[in-house]
PDB file of C-alpha atoms and ligand atoms in Angstrom:
ATOM      1  CA  UNK A   1    -162.922   2.173 143.256  1.00 75.00           C
ATOM      2  CA  UNK A   2    -165.721   0.063 142.661  1.00 82.00           C
ATOM      3  CA  UNK A   3    -166.732  -2.661 145.165  1.00 95.00           C
ATOM      4  CA  UNK A   4    -167.745  -6.432 144.846  1.00 96.00           C
ATOM      5  CA  UNK A   5    -171.666  -4.932 144.705  1.00 97.00           C
ATOM      6  CA  UNK A   6    -170.116  -2.539 141.686  1.00 96.00           C
ATOM      7  CA  UNK A   7    -169.018  -5.286 139.890  1.00 96.00           C
ATOM      8  CA  UNK A   8    -172.802  -7.859 139.561  1.00 97.00           C
ATOM      9  CA  UNK A   9    -170.877 -10.016 137.099  1.00 95.00           C
ATOM     10  CA  UNK A  10    -168.009 -11.165 139.167  1.00 95.00           C
ATOM     11  CA  UNK A  11    -170.112 -11.002 142.419  1.00 96.00           C
ATOM     12  CA  UNK A  12    -172.750 -13.735 140.310  1.00 96.00           C
ATOM     13  CA  UNK A  13    -169.512 -15.931 139.528  1.00 96.00           C
ATOM     14  CA  UNK A  14    -168.683 -16.053 143.272  1.00 96.00           C
ATOM     15  CA  UNK A  15    -171.860 -16.769 144.146  1.00 96.00           C
ATOM     16  CA  UNK A  16    -172.506 -19.724 141.174  1.00 95.00           C
ATOM     17  CA  UNK A  17    -171.778 -22.604 143.751  1.00 94.00           C
ATOM     18  CA  UNK A  18    -175.475 -22.377 144.656  1.00 96.00           C
ATOM     19  CA  UNK A  19    -178.071 -24.510 143.893  1.00 96.00           C
ATOM     20  CA  UNK A  20    -180.800 -21.643 143.451  1.00 98.00           C
ATOM     21  CA  UNK A  21    -183.549 -24.044 142.108  1.00 98.00           C
ATOM     22  CA  UNK A  22    -182.858 -26.478 145.460  1.00 97.00           C
ATOM     23  CA  UNK A  23    -183.083 -23.095 147.392  1.00 98.00           C
ATOM     24  CA  UNK A  24    -186.544 -22.146 146.117  1.00 98.00           C
ATOM     25  CA  UNK A  25    -188.038 -25.221 146.545  1.00 97.00           C
ATOM     26  CA  UNK A  26    -187.135 -24.684 149.792  1.00 97.00           C
ATOM     27  CA  UNK A  27    -188.789 -21.420 150.350  1.00 97.00           C
ATOM     28  CA  UNK A  28    -192.176 -22.967 148.497  1.00 96.00           C
ATOM     29  CA  UNK A  29    -192.176 -25.725 150.710  1.00 95.00           C
ATOM     30  CA  UNK A  30    -191.637 -23.919 153.706  1.00 96.00           C
ATOM     31  CA  UNK A  31    -194.302 -21.483 152.458  1.00 95.00           C
ATOM     32  CA  UNK A  32    -196.843 -24.323 152.063  1.00 93.00           C
ATOM     33  CA  UNK A  33    -196.057 -25.812 156.079  1.00 93.00           C
ATOM     34  CA  UNK A  34    -196.102 -22.201 157.968  1.00 94.00           C
ATOM     35  CA  UNK A  35    -198.228 -19.696 155.710  1.00 87.00           C
ATOM     36  CA  UNK A  36    -201.424 -19.341 157.231  1.00 72.00           C
ATOM     37  CA  UNK A  37    -204.127 -18.497 157.252  1.00 63.00           C
ATOM     38  CA  UNK A  38    -203.985 -20.104 153.747  1.00 64.00           C
ATOM     39  CA  UNK A  39    -201.391 -22.407 153.494  1.00 59.00           C
ATOM     40  CA  UNK A  40    -200.321 -22.520 150.042  1.00 71.00           C
ATOM     41  CA  UNK A  41    -198.197 -21.385 146.943  1.00 86.00           C
ATOM     42  CA  UNK A  42    -197.548 -17.269 147.448  1.00 94.00           C
ATOM     43  CA  UNK A  43    -198.919 -15.746 144.574  1.00 95.00           C
ATOM     44  CA  UNK A  44    -196.296 -12.697 145.120  1.00 96.00           C
ATOM     45  CA  UNK A  45    -192.348 -12.101 146.847  1.00 97.00           C
ATOM     46  CA  UNK A  46    -190.515  -9.349 147.558  1.00 98.00           C
ATOM     47  CA  UNK A  47    -186.511  -9.778 147.666  1.00 98.00           C
ATOM     48  CA  UNK A  48    -184.746  -7.564 149.628  1.00 98.00           C
ATOM     49  CA  UNK A  49    -180.829  -7.047 149.444  1.00 98.00           C
ATOM     50  CA  UNK A  50    -182.091  -9.046 146.320  1.00 98.00           C
ATOM     51  CA  UNK A  51    -178.191  -8.015 144.445  1.00 98.00           C
ATOM     52  CA  UNK A  52    -178.860  -9.941 140.836  1.00 98.00           C
ATOM     53  CA  UNK A  53    -181.930 -11.643 142.006  1.00 98.00           C
ATOM     54  CA  UNK A  54    -181.216 -15.392 141.364  1.00 98.00           C
ATOM     55  CA  UNK A  55    -184.116 -16.460 143.715  1.00 98.00           C
ATOM     56  CA  UNK A  56    -186.741 -13.941 142.801  1.00 98.00           C
ATOM     57  CA  UNK A  57    -185.821 -13.998 139.169  1.00 98.00           C
ATOM     58  CA  UNK A  58    -186.896 -18.230 139.898  1.00 98.00           C
ATOM     59  CA  UNK A  59    -189.634 -17.533 141.348  1.00 98.00           C
ATOM     60  CA  UNK A  60    -190.871 -15.192 138.772  1.00 98.00           C
ATOM     61  CA  UNK A  61    -189.977 -17.977 136.108  1.00 97.00           C
ATOM     62  CA  UNK A  62    -191.970 -19.811 138.670  1.00 97.00           C
ATOM     63  CA  UNK A  63    -195.056 -17.670 138.434  1.00 96.00           C
ATOM     64  CA  UNK A  64    -194.789 -15.410 141.070  1.00 96.00           C
ATOM     65  CA  UNK A  65    -195.553 -11.843 141.017  1.00 97.00           C
ATOM     66  CA  UNK A  66    -192.060 -10.682 142.060  1.00 98.00           C
ATOM     67  CA  UNK A  67    -190.152  -7.275 143.445  1.00 98.00           C
ATOM     68  CA  UNK A  68    -186.792  -7.055 143.969  1.00 98.00           C
ATOM     69  CA  UNK A  69    -185.221  -4.500 146.185  1.00 98.00           C
ATOM     70  CA  UNK A  70    -181.410  -3.442 146.506  1.00 98.00           C
ATOM     71  CA  UNK A  71    -179.466  -0.676 147.490  1.00 98.00           C
ATOM     72  CA  UNK A  72    -176.415  -1.165 145.090  1.00 98.00           C
ATOM     73  CA  UNK A  73    -177.306   0.660 141.460  1.00 98.00           C
ATOM     74  CA  UNK A  74    -174.996  -1.399 139.536  1.00 98.00           C
ATOM     75  CA  UNK A  75    -176.928  -4.521 141.154  1.00 98.00           C
ATOM     76  CA  UNK A  76    -180.408  -3.490 140.272  1.00 98.00           C
ATOM     77  CA  UNK A  77    -179.422  -2.606 136.615  1.00 98.00           C
ATOM     78  CA  UNK A  78    -178.148  -6.022 136.279  1.00 98.00           C
ATOM     79  CA  UNK A  79    -181.568  -7.892 138.039  1.00 98.00           C
ATOM     80  CA  UNK A  80    -183.721  -5.646 135.731  1.00 98.00           C
ATOM     81  CA  UNK A  81    -180.828  -7.044 132.484  1.00 98.00           C
ATOM     82  CA  UNK A  82    -180.973 -10.535 133.294  1.00 98.00           C
ATOM     83  CA  UNK A  83    -184.841 -10.799 133.828  1.00 98.00           C
ATOM     84  CA  UNK A  84    -185.321  -9.166 130.480  1.00 98.00           C
ATOM     85  CA  UNK A  85    -182.835 -11.250 128.955  1.00 97.00           C
ATOM     86  CA  UNK A  86    -184.988 -14.246 129.423  1.00 94.00           C
ATOM     87  CA  UNK A  87    -188.619 -12.681 129.238  1.00 97.00           C
ATOM     88  CA  UNK A  88    -188.623 -13.234 132.868  1.00 97.00           C
ATOM     89  CA  UNK A  89    -191.258 -10.229 134.616  1.00 97.00           C
ATOM     90  CA  UNK A  90    -189.425  -8.354 137.640  1.00 98.00           C
ATOM     91  CA  UNK A  91    -190.072  -5.396 139.081  1.00 98.00           C
ATOM     92  CA  UNK A  92    -186.622  -3.549 140.261  1.00 98.00           C
ATOM     93  CA  UNK A  93    -186.669  -1.346 143.247  1.00 98.00           C
ATOM     94  CA  UNK A  94    -183.327   0.998 143.676  1.00 98.00           C
ATOM     95  CA  UNK A  95    -184.056   1.103 147.489  1.00 98.00           C
ATOM     96  CA  UNK A  96    -182.910   1.072 151.090  1.00 98.00           C
ATOM     97  CA  UNK A  97    -183.599  -2.425 153.316  1.00 98.00           C
ATOM     98  CA  UNK A  98    -183.304  -0.278 156.607  1.00 98.00           C
ATOM     99  CA  UNK A  99    -186.474   1.303 155.388  1.00 98.00           C
ATOM    100  CA  UNK A 100    -188.734   1.479 152.360  1.00 98.00           C
ATOM    101  CA  UNK A 101    -192.455   1.311 151.027  1.00 98.00           C
ATOM    102  CA  UNK A 102    -193.450   0.204 148.316  1.00 98.00           C
ATOM    103  CA  UNK A 103    -197.400   0.942 148.767  1.00 93.00           C
ATOM    104  CA  UNK A 104    -198.335  -2.569 148.415  1.00 97.00           C
ATOM    105  CA  UNK A 105    -198.074  -6.133 150.348  1.00 97.00           C
ATOM    106  CA  UNK A 106    -196.993  -8.997 149.126  1.00 96.00           C
ATOM    107  CA  UNK A 107    -197.354 -12.495 150.147  1.00 95.00           C
ATOM    108  CA  UNK A 108    -194.010 -13.523 151.373  1.00 97.00           C
ATOM    109  CA  UNK A 109    -190.479 -11.866 151.428  1.00 98.00           C
ATOM    110  CA  UNK A 110    -187.155 -13.440 151.911  1.00 98.00           C
ATOM    111  CA  UNK A 111    -183.418 -12.074 152.407  1.00 98.00           C
ATOM    112  CA  UNK A 112    -180.686 -14.402 151.352  1.00 98.00           C
ATOM    113  CA  UNK A 113    -177.366 -15.692 151.572  1.00 97.00           C
ATOM    114  CA  UNK A 114    -176.554 -13.378 154.808  1.00 96.00           C
ATOM    115  CA  UNK A 115    -177.682 -10.239 153.552  1.00 98.00           C
ATOM    116  CA  UNK A 116    -178.889  -8.903 156.981  1.00 98.00           C
ATOM    117  CA  UNK A 117    -175.593  -8.888 157.747  1.00 98.00           C
ATOM    118  CA  UNK A 118    -175.406  -5.308 156.024  1.00 98.00           C
ATOM    119  CA  UNK A 119    -177.647  -3.854 159.023  1.00 98.00           C
ATOM    120  CA  UNK A 120    -174.971  -2.819 161.110  1.00 98.00           C
ATOM    121  CA  UNK A 121    -176.363  -2.029 164.880  1.00 98.00           C
ATOM    122  CA  UNK A 122    -179.969  -2.857 166.566  1.00 98.00           C
ATOM    123  CA  UNK A 123    -181.837   0.505 165.302  1.00 98.00           C
ATOM    124  CA  UNK A 124    -181.010  -0.853 161.795  1.00 98.00           C
ATOM    125  CA  UNK A 125    -182.351  -4.386 161.689  1.00 98.00           C
ATOM    126  CA  UNK A 126    -185.715  -2.878 163.963  1.00 98.00           C
ATOM    127  CA  UNK A 127    -186.315  -0.698 161.318  1.00 98.00           C
ATOM    128  CA  UNK A 128    -185.819  -3.554 158.486  1.00 98.00           C
ATOM    129  CA  UNK A 129    -188.639  -5.569 160.439  1.00 98.00           C
ATOM    130  CA  UNK A 130    -190.712  -2.905 161.094  1.00 98.00           C
ATOM    131  CA  UNK A 131    -190.447  -2.328 157.363  1.00 98.00           C
ATOM    132  CA  UNK A 132    -191.162  -5.853 156.205  1.00 98.00           C
ATOM    133  CA  UNK A 133    -193.843  -6.175 158.965  1.00 98.00           C
ATOM    134  CA  UNK A 134    -195.693  -3.358 156.802  1.00 97.00           C
ATOM    135  CA  UNK A 135    -195.534  -4.990 153.656  1.00 98.00           C
ATOM    136  CA  UNK A 136    -196.879  -8.590 154.444  1.00 97.00           C
ATOM    137  CA  UNK A 137    -200.529  -9.214 155.268  1.00 92.00           C
ATOM    138  CA  UNK A 138    -201.277 -11.288 158.571  1.00 93.00           C
ATOM    139  CA  UNK A 139    -199.734 -14.643 158.056  1.00 93.00           C
ATOM    140  CA  UNK A 140    -197.547 -13.858 155.145  1.00 95.00           C
ATOM    141  CA  UNK A 141    -193.806 -15.326 156.359  1.00 96.00           C
ATOM    142  CA  UNK A 142    -190.718 -13.404 156.097  1.00 98.00           C
ATOM    143  CA  UNK A 143    -187.794 -16.100 155.235  1.00 98.00           C
ATOM    144  CA  UNK A 144    -184.563 -14.726 155.901  1.00 98.00           C
ATOM    145  CA  UNK A 145    -181.272 -16.894 155.570  1.00 98.00           C
ATOM    146  CA  UNK A 146    -178.221 -16.058 157.784  1.00 98.00           C
ATOM    147  CA  UNK A 147    -174.620 -17.030 158.497  1.00 95.00           C
ATOM    148  CA  UNK A 148    -174.727 -20.328 161.012  1.00 96.00           C
ATOM    149  CA  UNK A 149    -173.572 -19.285 164.384  1.00 95.00           C
ATOM    150  CA  UNK A 150    -170.898 -21.766 164.397  1.00 93.00           C
ATOM    151  CA  UNK A 151    -168.631 -19.772 161.877  1.00 91.00           C
ATOM    152  CA  UNK A 152    -167.982 -17.800 164.962  1.00 88.00           C
ATOM    153  CA  UNK A 153    -168.969 -19.636 167.662  1.00 89.00           C
ATOM    154  CA  UNK A 154    -167.886 -23.010 166.945  1.00 81.00           C
ATOM    155  CA  UNK A 155    -164.960 -25.270 167.086  1.00 80.00           C
ATOM    156  CA  UNK A 156    -164.632 -25.178 163.425  1.00 83.00           C
ATOM    157  CA  UNK A 157    -166.231 -23.074 161.097  1.00 87.00           C
ATOM    158  CA  UNK A 158    -168.733 -24.814 159.141  1.00 87.00           C
ATOM    159  CA  UNK A 159    -168.339 -22.495 155.966  1.00 90.00           C
ATOM    160  CA  UNK A 160    -164.767 -21.743 154.459  1.00 91.00           C
ATOM    161  CA  UNK A 161    -164.170 -17.809 153.619  1.00 93.00           C
ATOM    162  CA  UNK A 162    -161.896 -19.424 150.567  1.00 95.00           C
ATOM    163  CA  UNK A 163    -163.274 -21.235 147.181  1.00 96.00           C
ATOM    164  CA  UNK A 164    -163.106 -21.961 144.041  1.00 96.00           C
ATOM    165  CA  UNK A 165    -165.497 -22.896 140.738  1.00 94.00           C
ATOM    166  CA  UNK A 166    -165.802 -23.484 137.358  1.00 94.00           C
ATOM    167  CA  UNK A 167    -168.216 -21.037 135.639  1.00 94.00           C
ATOM    168  CA  UNK A 168    -169.226 -20.901 132.008  1.00 89.00           C
ATOM    169  CA  UNK A 169    -166.054 -22.679 130.717  1.00 91.00           C
ATOM    170  CA  UNK A 170    -163.910 -19.884 132.885  1.00 94.00           C
ATOM    171  CA  UNK A 171    -163.096 -20.132 136.749  1.00 96.00           C
ATOM    172  CA  UNK A 172    -163.522 -18.059 139.874  1.00 97.00           C
ATOM    173  CA  UNK A 173    -161.545 -17.530 142.515  1.00 97.00           C
ATOM    174  CA  UNK A 174    -163.003 -16.707 146.047  1.00 97.00           C
ATOM    175  CA  UNK A 175    -161.680 -15.089 149.156  1.00 96.00           C
ATOM    176  CA  UNK A 176    -164.425 -13.515 151.336  1.00 95.00           C
ATOM    177  CA  UNK A 177    -162.847 -12.668 154.910  1.00 94.00           C
ATOM    178  CA  UNK A 178    -161.461 -15.422 156.907  1.00 88.00           C
ATOM    179  CA  UNK A 179    -157.844 -15.158 157.509  1.00 87.00           C
ATOM    180  CA  UNK A 180    -156.749 -12.582 159.639  1.00 92.00           C
ATOM    181  CA  UNK A 181    -159.873 -10.857 159.168  1.00 94.00           C
ATOM    182  CA  UNK A 182    -161.040 -10.091 163.522  1.00 94.00           C
ATOM    183  CA  UNK A 183    -164.437  -9.603 164.520  1.00 95.00           C
ATOM    184  CA  UNK A 184    -164.754  -6.518 166.591  1.00 96.00           C
ATOM    185  CA  UNK A 185    -165.353  -8.214 170.324  1.00 96.00           C
ATOM    186  CA  UNK A 186    -167.549  -4.670 170.892  1.00 97.00           C
ATOM    187  CA  UNK A 187    -169.825  -3.952 167.710  1.00 97.00           C
ATOM    188  CA  UNK A 188    -169.956  -7.394 166.177  1.00 97.00           C
ATOM    189  CA  UNK A 189    -168.618  -6.160 162.893  1.00 98.00           C
ATOM    190  CA  UNK A 190    -165.933  -7.835 160.940  1.00 97.00           C
ATOM    191  CA  UNK A 191    -164.279  -5.713 158.260  1.00 97.00           C
ATOM    192  CA  UNK A 192    -164.302  -8.623 155.690  1.00 97.00           C
ATOM    193  CA  UNK A 193    -161.305  -8.577 152.921  1.00 97.00           C
ATOM    194  CA  UNK A 194    -162.658  -9.540 149.405  1.00 97.00           C
ATOM    195  CA  UNK A 195    -161.037 -10.840 146.897  1.00 97.00           C
ATOM    196  CA  UNK A 196    -162.608 -12.373 143.703  1.00 97.00           C
ATOM    197  CA  UNK A 197    -160.630 -13.165 140.347  1.00 97.00           C
ATOM    198  CA  UNK A 198    -162.569 -14.492 137.476  1.00 96.00           C
ATOM    199  CA  UNK A 199    -160.559 -16.024 134.799  1.00 95.00           C
ATOM    200  CA  UNK A 200    -163.246 -16.191 131.762  1.00 92.00           C
ATOM    201  CA  UNK A 201    -163.575 -18.890 129.513  1.00 90.00           C
ATOM    202  CA  UNK A 202    -161.195 -17.497 126.599  1.00 87.00           C
ATOM    203  CA  UNK A 203    -158.878 -15.923 128.868  1.00 85.00           C
ATOM    204  CA  UNK A 204    -159.921 -12.594 129.549  1.00 91.00           C
ATOM    205  CA  UNK A 205    -158.992 -12.296 133.718  1.00 95.00           C
ATOM    206  CA  UNK A 206    -160.321  -9.632 136.378  1.00 95.00           C
ATOM    207  CA  UNK A 207    -159.816  -9.271 139.789  1.00 96.00           C
ATOM    208  CA  UNK A 208    -161.741  -6.792 142.538  1.00 97.00           C
ATOM    209  CA  UNK A 209    -160.874  -6.460 145.851  1.00 96.00           C
ATOM    210  CA  UNK A 210    -162.863  -4.685 148.588  1.00 97.00           C
ATOM    211  CA  UNK A 211    -163.300  -4.561 152.229  1.00 97.00           C
ATOM    212  CA  UNK A 212    -167.290  -5.215 153.516  1.00 97.00           C
ATOM    213  CA  UNK A 213    -168.058  -4.769 156.743  1.00 98.00           C
ATOM    214  CA  UNK A 214    -170.151  -7.711 158.260  1.00 97.00           C
ATOM    215  CA  UNK A 215    -172.054  -7.346 161.178  1.00 98.00           C
ATOM    216  CA  UNK A 216    -172.883 -10.928 162.733  1.00 97.00           C
ATOM    217  CA  UNK A 217    -176.138 -11.453 164.880  1.00 97.00           C
ATOM    218  CA  UNK A 218    -176.468 -14.331 166.874  1.00 97.00           C
ATOM    219  CA  UNK A 219    -179.748 -16.487 167.176  1.00 96.00           C
ATOM    220  CA  UNK A 220    -180.621 -14.730 170.669  1.00 97.00           C
ATOM    221  CA  UNK A 221    -179.982 -11.323 169.409  1.00 97.00           C
ATOM    222  CA  UNK A 222    -182.205 -11.924 166.490  1.00 98.00           C
ATOM    223  CA  UNK A 223    -184.950 -13.436 168.936  1.00 97.00           C
ATOM    224  CA  UNK A 224    -184.611 -10.615 170.738  1.00 98.00           C
ATOM    225  CA  UNK A 225    -185.004  -7.747 167.893  1.00 98.00           C
ATOM    226  CA  UNK A 226    -187.924  -9.779 166.495  1.00 98.00           C
ATOM    227  CA  UNK A 227    -189.950  -9.984 169.565  1.00 97.00           C
ATOM    228  CA  UNK A 228    -188.878  -5.852 170.317  1.00 97.00           C
ATOM    229  CA  UNK A 229    -189.877  -4.803 166.616  1.00 97.00           C
ATOM    230  CA  UNK A 230    -193.277  -6.912 167.496  1.00 96.00           C
ATOM    231  CA  UNK A 231    -195.562  -7.905 164.132  1.00 96.00           C
ATOM    232  CA  UNK A 232    -193.472 -11.507 163.881  1.00 98.00           C
ATOM    233  CA  UNK A 233    -193.676 -14.755 165.526  1.00 97.00           C
ATOM    234  CA  UNK A 234    -190.454 -17.211 164.496  1.00 97.00           C
ATOM    235  CA  UNK A 235    -192.682 -20.291 163.186  1.00 96.00           C
ATOM    236  CA  UNK A 236    -189.670 -22.534 162.596  1.00 97.00           C
ATOM    237  CA  UNK A 237    -186.090 -22.487 161.755  1.00 98.00           C
ATOM    238  CA  UNK A 238    -183.589 -24.467 159.362  1.00 98.00           C
ATOM    239  CA  UNK A 239    -180.034 -24.855 159.310  1.00 98.00           C
ATOM    240  CA  UNK A 240    -179.842 -25.980 155.261  1.00 96.00           C
ATOM    241  CA  UNK A 241    -182.219 -25.780 152.399  1.00 96.00           C
ATOM    242  CA  UNK A 242    -182.082 -28.913 151.162  1.00 88.00           C
ATOM    243  CA  UNK A 243    -183.588 -31.364 154.099  1.00 84.00           C
ATOM    244  CA  UNK A 244    -185.612 -29.908 156.778  1.00 89.00           C
ATOM    245  CA  UNK A 245    -182.266 -29.951 159.361  1.00 94.00           C
ATOM    246  CA  UNK A 246    -182.784 -28.102 162.559  1.00 96.00           C
ATOM    247  CA  UNK A 247    -180.569 -24.988 162.859  1.00 96.00           C
ATOM    248  CA  UNK A 248    -179.339 -27.300 166.301  1.00 95.00           C
ATOM    249  CA  UNK A 249    -178.380 -30.027 164.291  1.00 94.00           C
ATOM    250  CA  UNK A 250    -174.118 -30.653 164.360  1.00 93.00           C
ATOM    251  CA  UNK A 251    -174.263 -30.516 160.244  1.00 93.00           C
ATOM    252  CA  UNK A 252    -176.136 -27.373 160.253  1.00 95.00           C
ATOM    253  CA  UNK A 253    -174.367 -24.857 158.171  1.00 94.00           C
ATOM    254  CA  UNK A 254    -177.268 -22.091 157.642  1.00 96.00           C
ATOM    255  CA  UNK A 255    -179.087 -20.522 160.271  1.00 98.00           C
ATOM    256  CA  UNK A 256    -182.708 -19.857 158.016  1.00 98.00           C
ATOM    257  CA  UNK A 257    -185.525 -18.331 160.175  1.00 98.00           C
ATOM    258  CA  UNK A 258    -189.452 -18.333 159.057  1.00 98.00           C
ATOM    259  CA  UNK A 259    -190.983 -15.583 160.338  1.00 98.00           C
ATOM    260  CA  UNK A 260    -194.934 -15.377 160.750  1.00 96.00           C
ATOM    261  CA  UNK A 261    -196.355 -11.805 159.920  1.00 97.00           C
ATOM    262  CA  UNK A 262    -198.775 -11.547 163.054  1.00 94.00           C
ATOM    263  CA  UNK A 263    -202.235 -10.107 163.059  1.00 85.00           C
ATOM    264  CA  UNK A 264    -203.339  -7.232 165.284  1.00 71.00           C
ATOM    265  CA  UNK A 265    -199.154  -6.835 166.610  1.00 66.00           C
ATOM    266  CA  UNK A 266    -197.189  -3.573 165.895  1.00 60.00           C
ATOM    267  CA  UNK A 267    -194.048  -3.560 163.226  1.00 60.00           C
ATOM    268  CA  UNK A 268    -195.407  -0.327 161.590  1.00 53.00           C
TER     269      UNK A 268
HETATM  270  C1  SAM B 301    -174.276 -10.998 149.769  1.00 64.71           C
HETATM  271  S1  SAM B 301    -174.969  -9.797 148.412  1.00 64.71           S
HETATM  272  C2  SAM B 301    -176.437 -10.897 148.449  1.00 64.71           C
HETATM  273  C3  SAM B 301    -177.043 -10.229 147.093  1.00 64.71           C
HETATM  274  C4  SAM B 301    -178.512 -11.377 146.933  1.00 64.71           C
HETATM  275  N1  SAM B 301    -179.135 -11.342 148.174  1.00 64.71           N
HETATM  276  C5  SAM B 301    -177.922 -13.420 146.405  1.00 64.71           C
HETATM  277  O1  SAM B 301    -178.396 -13.691 147.519  1.00 64.71           O
HETATM  278  O2  SAM B 301    -176.907 -13.097 145.614  1.00 64.71           O
HETATM  279  C6  SAM B 301    -175.622  -8.797 149.862  1.00 64.71           C
HETATM  280  C7  SAM B 301    -176.681  -7.507 149.151  1.00 64.71           C
HETATM  281  O3  SAM B 301    -176.643  -6.616 149.597  1.00 64.71           O
HETATM  282  C8  SAM B 301    -177.140  -4.974 149.238  1.00 64.71           C
HETATM  283  N2  SAM B 301    -176.790  -4.349 150.000  1.00 64.71           N
HETATM  284  C9  SAM B 301    -176.579  -3.997 151.176  1.00 64.71           C
HETATM  285  N3  SAM B 301    -177.193  -2.798 151.882  1.00 64.71           N
HETATM  286  C10 SAM B 301    -178.004  -3.000 151.611  1.00 64.71           C
HETATM  287  C11 SAM B 301    -179.428  -2.147 152.140  1.00 64.71           C
HETATM  288  N4  SAM B 301    -178.957  -1.087 153.276  1.00 64.71           N
HETATM  289  N5  SAM B 301    -180.157  -2.293 151.424  1.00 64.71           N
HETATM  290  C12 SAM B 301    -180.168  -2.763 150.477  1.00 64.71           C
HETATM  291  N6  SAM B 301    -179.631  -3.525 149.992  1.00 64.71           N
HETATM  292  C13 SAM B 301    -178.289  -3.553 150.725  1.00 64.71           C
HETATM  293  C14 SAM B 301    -175.871  -5.016 148.146  1.00 64.71           C
HETATM  294  O4  SAM B 301    -175.752  -4.118 147.515  1.00 64.71           O
HETATM  295  C15 SAM B 301    -175.878  -6.426 147.526  1.00 64.71           C
HETATM  296  O5  SAM B 301    -176.584  -6.894 147.150  1.00 64.71           O
END
């Protein structure tokens, strides 16, 4: 049975609620603020677990040399097709973000939309951080967007697990986790039940259902793993893309870590 990541068109429709240009504005703003020693515009970007590569294609359109990496053959094919369709230059690599080697370095690395939840163990996270560190020169940034811990610890979730939106004249209805899906108290993994129904303009309807494992990483676990892995310092953390909202703010709804590659430290 194909899962949601084998169905890029449905995945894209499910995630079409995002304002990708606004999120890319924030990535470039933070690069200018926190990149060191040469703050300013990064010239190259590596997007991990990129799926259809919305953010790296937008960065490529803004002139960056963009490379996108994903485990799913279907997602890689889709990223390549979408880039070709609007003549955007994009290098697509099918690989595992837990351990990869691309034989070059980048000015910026990004992982969007809580894709780090697919690193299920501390060993996975440490290998991932070491791989990313090997691909960044000192002073370059790694920006990772994760779910806000209040979704797990707060009295009320800050994001919804069910939503619907209008997409290209059609409608998409999504359930992603929530409901009776329970986090395993030992592994911190939730087997999230996913259902995406896309009614396209013209009437064709498709539904994909899946069960996707999601590892919840707390803020302090991430800080500890970053220290243990070596190679990075936490330069900043934010709770939103639109304004530079602190991750601690009551209205923060994402946990966005800005990591700076440190000179003379390990990390691979
Ligand atoms: C929630 S989607 C996010 C896609 C994209 N970052 C975005 O913002 O739309 C998660 C992606 O992670 C990919 N993925 C899962 N495990 C992976 C791994 N070990 N290495 C690389 N990609 C992985 C999936 O194929 C999927 O495309």
